[in-house]
PDB file of C-alpha atoms in Angstrom:
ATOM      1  CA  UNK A   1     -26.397 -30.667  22.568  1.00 81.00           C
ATOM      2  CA  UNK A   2     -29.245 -28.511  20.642  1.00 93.00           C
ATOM      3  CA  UNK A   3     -28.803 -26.364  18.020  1.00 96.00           C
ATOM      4  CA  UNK A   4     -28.878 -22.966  19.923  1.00 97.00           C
ATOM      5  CA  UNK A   5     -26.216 -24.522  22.357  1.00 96.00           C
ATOM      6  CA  UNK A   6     -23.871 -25.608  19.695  1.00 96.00           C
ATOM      7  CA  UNK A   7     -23.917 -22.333  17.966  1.00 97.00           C
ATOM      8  CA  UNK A   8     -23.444 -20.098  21.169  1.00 97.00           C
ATOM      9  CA  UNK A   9     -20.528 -22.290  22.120  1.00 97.00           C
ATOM     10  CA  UNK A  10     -18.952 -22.029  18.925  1.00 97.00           C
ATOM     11  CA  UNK A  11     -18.949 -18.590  19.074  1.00 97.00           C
ATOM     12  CA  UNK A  12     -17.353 -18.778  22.501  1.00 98.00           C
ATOM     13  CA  UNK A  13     -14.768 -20.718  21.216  1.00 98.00           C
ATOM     14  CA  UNK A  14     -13.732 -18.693  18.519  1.00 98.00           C
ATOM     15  CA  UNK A  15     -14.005 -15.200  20.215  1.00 98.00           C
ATOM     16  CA  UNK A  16     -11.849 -16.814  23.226  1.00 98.00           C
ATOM     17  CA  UNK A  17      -8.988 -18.124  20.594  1.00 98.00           C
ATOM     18  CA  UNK A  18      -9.184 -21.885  21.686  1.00 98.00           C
ATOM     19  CA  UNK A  19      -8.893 -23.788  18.603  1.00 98.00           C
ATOM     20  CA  UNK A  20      -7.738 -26.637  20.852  1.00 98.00           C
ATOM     21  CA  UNK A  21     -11.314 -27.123  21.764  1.00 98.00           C
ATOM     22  CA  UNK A  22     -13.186 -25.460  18.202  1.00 98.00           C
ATOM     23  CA  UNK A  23     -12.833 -29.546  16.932  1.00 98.00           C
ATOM     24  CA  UNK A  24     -15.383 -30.792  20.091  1.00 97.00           C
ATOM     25  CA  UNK A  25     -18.341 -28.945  18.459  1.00 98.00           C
ATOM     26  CA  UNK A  26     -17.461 -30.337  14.704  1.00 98.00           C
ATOM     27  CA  UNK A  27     -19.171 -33.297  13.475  1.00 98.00           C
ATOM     28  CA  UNK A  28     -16.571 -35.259  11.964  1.00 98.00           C
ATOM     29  CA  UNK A  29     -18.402 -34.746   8.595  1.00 98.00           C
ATOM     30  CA  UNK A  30     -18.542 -30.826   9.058  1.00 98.00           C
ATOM     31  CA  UNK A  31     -18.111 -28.628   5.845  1.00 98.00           C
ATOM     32  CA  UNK A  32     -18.252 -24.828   6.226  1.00 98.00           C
ATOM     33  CA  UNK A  33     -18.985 -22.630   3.113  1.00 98.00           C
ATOM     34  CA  UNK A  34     -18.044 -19.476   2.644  1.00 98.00           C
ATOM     35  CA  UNK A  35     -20.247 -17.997   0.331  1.00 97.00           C
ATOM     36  CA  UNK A  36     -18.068 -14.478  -0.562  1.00 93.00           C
ATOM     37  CA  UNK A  37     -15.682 -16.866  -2.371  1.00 95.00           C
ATOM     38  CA  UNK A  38     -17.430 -19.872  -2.776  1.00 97.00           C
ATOM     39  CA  UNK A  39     -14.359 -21.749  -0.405  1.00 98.00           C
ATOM     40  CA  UNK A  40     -15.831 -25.043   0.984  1.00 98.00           C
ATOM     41  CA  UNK A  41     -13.562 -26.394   3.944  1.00 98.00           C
ATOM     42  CA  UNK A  42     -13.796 -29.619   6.246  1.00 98.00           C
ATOM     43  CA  UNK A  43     -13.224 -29.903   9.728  1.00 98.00           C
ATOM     44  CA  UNK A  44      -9.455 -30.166  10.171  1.00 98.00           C
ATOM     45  CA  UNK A  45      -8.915 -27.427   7.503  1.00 98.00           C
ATOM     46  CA  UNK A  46     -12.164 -24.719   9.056  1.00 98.00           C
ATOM     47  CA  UNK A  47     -10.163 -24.682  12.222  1.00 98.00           C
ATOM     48  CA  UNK A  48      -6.959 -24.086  10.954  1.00 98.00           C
ATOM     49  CA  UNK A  49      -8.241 -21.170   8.945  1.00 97.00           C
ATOM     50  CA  UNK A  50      -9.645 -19.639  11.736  1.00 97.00           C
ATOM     51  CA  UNK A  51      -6.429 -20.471  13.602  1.00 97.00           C
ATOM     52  CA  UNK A  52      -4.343 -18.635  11.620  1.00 97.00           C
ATOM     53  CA  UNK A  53      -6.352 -15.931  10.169  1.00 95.00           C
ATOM     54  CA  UNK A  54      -4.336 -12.917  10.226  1.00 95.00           C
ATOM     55  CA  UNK A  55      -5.240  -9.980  12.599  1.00 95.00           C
ATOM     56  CA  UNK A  56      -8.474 -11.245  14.599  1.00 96.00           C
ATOM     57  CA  UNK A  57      -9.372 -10.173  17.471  1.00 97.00           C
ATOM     58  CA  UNK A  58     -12.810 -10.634  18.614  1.00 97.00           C
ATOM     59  CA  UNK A  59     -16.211 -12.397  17.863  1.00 98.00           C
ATOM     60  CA  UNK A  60     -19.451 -10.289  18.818  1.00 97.00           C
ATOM     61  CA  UNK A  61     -22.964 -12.234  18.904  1.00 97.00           C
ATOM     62  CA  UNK A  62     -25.531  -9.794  18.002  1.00 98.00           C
ATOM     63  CA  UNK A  63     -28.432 -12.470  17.891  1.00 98.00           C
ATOM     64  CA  UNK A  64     -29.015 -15.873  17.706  1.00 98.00           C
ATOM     65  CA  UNK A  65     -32.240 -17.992  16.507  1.00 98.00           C
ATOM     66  CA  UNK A  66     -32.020 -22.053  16.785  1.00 98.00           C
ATOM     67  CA  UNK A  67     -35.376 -23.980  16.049  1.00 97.00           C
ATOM     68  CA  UNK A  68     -34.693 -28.186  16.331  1.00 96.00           C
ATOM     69  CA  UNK A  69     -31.731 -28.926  14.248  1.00 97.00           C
ATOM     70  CA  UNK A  70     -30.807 -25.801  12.516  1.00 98.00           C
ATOM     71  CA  UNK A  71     -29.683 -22.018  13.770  1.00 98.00           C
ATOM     72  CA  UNK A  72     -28.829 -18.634  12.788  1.00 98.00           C
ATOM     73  CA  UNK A  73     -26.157 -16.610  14.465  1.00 98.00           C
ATOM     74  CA  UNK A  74     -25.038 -12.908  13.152  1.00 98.00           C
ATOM     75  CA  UNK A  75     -22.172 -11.546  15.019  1.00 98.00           C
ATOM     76  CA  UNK A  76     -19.832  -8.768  14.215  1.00 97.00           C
ATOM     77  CA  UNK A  77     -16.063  -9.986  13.787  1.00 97.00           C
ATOM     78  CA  UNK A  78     -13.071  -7.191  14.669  1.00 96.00           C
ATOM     79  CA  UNK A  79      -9.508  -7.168  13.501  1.00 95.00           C
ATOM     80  CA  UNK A  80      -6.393  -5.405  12.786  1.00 95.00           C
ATOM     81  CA  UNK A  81      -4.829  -5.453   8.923  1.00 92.00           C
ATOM     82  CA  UNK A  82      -1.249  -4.947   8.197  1.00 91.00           C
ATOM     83  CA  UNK A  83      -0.895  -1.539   9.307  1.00 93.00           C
ATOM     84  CA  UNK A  84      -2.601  -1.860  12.523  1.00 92.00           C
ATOM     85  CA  UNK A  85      -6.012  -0.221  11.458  1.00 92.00           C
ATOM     86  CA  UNK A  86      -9.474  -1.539  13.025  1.00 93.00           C
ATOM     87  CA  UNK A  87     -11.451  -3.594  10.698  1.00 93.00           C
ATOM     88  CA  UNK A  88     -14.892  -4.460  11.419  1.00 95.00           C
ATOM     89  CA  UNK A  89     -17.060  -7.352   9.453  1.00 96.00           C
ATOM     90  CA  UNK A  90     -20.412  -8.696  10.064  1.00 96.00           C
ATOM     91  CA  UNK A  91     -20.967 -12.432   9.737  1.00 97.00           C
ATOM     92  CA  UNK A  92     -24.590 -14.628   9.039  1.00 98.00           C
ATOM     93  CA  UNK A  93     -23.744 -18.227   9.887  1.00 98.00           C
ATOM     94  CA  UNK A  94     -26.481 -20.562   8.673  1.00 98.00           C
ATOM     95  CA  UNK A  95     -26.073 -23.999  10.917  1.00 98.00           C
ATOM     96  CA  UNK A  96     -27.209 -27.275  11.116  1.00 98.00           C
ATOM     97  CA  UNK A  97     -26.622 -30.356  13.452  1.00 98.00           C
ATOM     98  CA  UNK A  98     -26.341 -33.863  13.515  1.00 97.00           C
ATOM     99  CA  UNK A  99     -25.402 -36.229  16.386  1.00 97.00           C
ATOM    100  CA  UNK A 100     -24.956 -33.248  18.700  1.00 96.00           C
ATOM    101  CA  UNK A 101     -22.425 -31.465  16.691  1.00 98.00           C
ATOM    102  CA  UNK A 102     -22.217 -28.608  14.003  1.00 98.00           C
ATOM    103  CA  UNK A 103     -22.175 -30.915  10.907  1.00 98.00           C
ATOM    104  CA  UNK A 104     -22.579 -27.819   8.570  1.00 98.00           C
ATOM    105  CA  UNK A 105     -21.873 -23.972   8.285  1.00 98.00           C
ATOM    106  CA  UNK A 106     -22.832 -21.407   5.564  1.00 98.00           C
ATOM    107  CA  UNK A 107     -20.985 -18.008   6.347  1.00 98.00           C
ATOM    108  CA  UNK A 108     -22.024 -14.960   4.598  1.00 97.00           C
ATOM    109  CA  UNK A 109     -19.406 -12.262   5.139  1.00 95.00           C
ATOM    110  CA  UNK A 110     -19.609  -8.098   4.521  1.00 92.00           C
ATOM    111  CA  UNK A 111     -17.088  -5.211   5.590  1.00 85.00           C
ATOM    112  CA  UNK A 112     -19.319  -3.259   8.044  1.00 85.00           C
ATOM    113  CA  UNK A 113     -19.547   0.589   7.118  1.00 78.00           C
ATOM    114  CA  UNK A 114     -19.916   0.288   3.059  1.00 78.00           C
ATOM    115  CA  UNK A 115     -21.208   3.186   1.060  1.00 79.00           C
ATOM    116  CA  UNK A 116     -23.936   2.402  -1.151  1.00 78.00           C
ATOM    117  CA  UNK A 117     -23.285   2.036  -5.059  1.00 82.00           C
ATOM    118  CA  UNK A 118     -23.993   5.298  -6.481  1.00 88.00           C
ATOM    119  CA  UNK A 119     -27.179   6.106  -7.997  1.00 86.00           C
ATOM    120  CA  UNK A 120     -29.197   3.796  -5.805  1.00 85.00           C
ATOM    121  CA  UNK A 121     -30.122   5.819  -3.292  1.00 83.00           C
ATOM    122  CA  UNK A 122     -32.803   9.034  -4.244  1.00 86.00           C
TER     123      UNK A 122
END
């Protein structure tokens, strides 16, 4: 499977819940990054983080570029937190693949809707 493929059908998979089937588009050597917190995760451990994150609801693809082995995919992610208010986050996974699977993921997460620091802006 290509690149572009790959990272359209991950995002399938995770928007539709089915973390039966997330493992079928990991290489066995896949490592995700999360660079927010610096959090470095293999296969078995990626899924069951997703699995069990607390309050997700849906995965939006906003675009998607793939050239040979490597794509870009920015999607917005919604949620609940504890007290049942929306939350809304916007994602940039960097991926690359080897042998027809997602061998490796670089996630750059930010809360959608943040005011700028102050004194930035003129």
């Amino acid at each position: 499977m290509d690149a572009r493929a790959l990272i359209t059908g991950l995002a399938e998979l995770i928007d539709a819940h089915d973390w039966e089937a997330l493992p079928g588009v990991l290489h066995r050597d896949f490592t995700c990054r999360l660079v927010h917190t610096g959090e470095v995760f293999d296969r078995e451990k990626w899924v069951r983080f997703n699995a069990d994150y607390p309050g997700f609801e849906r995965m939006h693809v906003e675009d998607l570029v793939a050239e040979g082995d490597r794509g870009v995919l920015r999607a917005r992610v919604t949620g609940r937190g504890g007290r049942g208010e929306e939350l809304e986050f916007a994602v940039a996974s960097f991926a690359t693949v080897r042998d027809g699977l997602l061998v490796e993921l670089v996630e750059v997460w930010a809360d959608v809707d943040q005011q700028p620091p102050e004194g930035t802006r003129p």
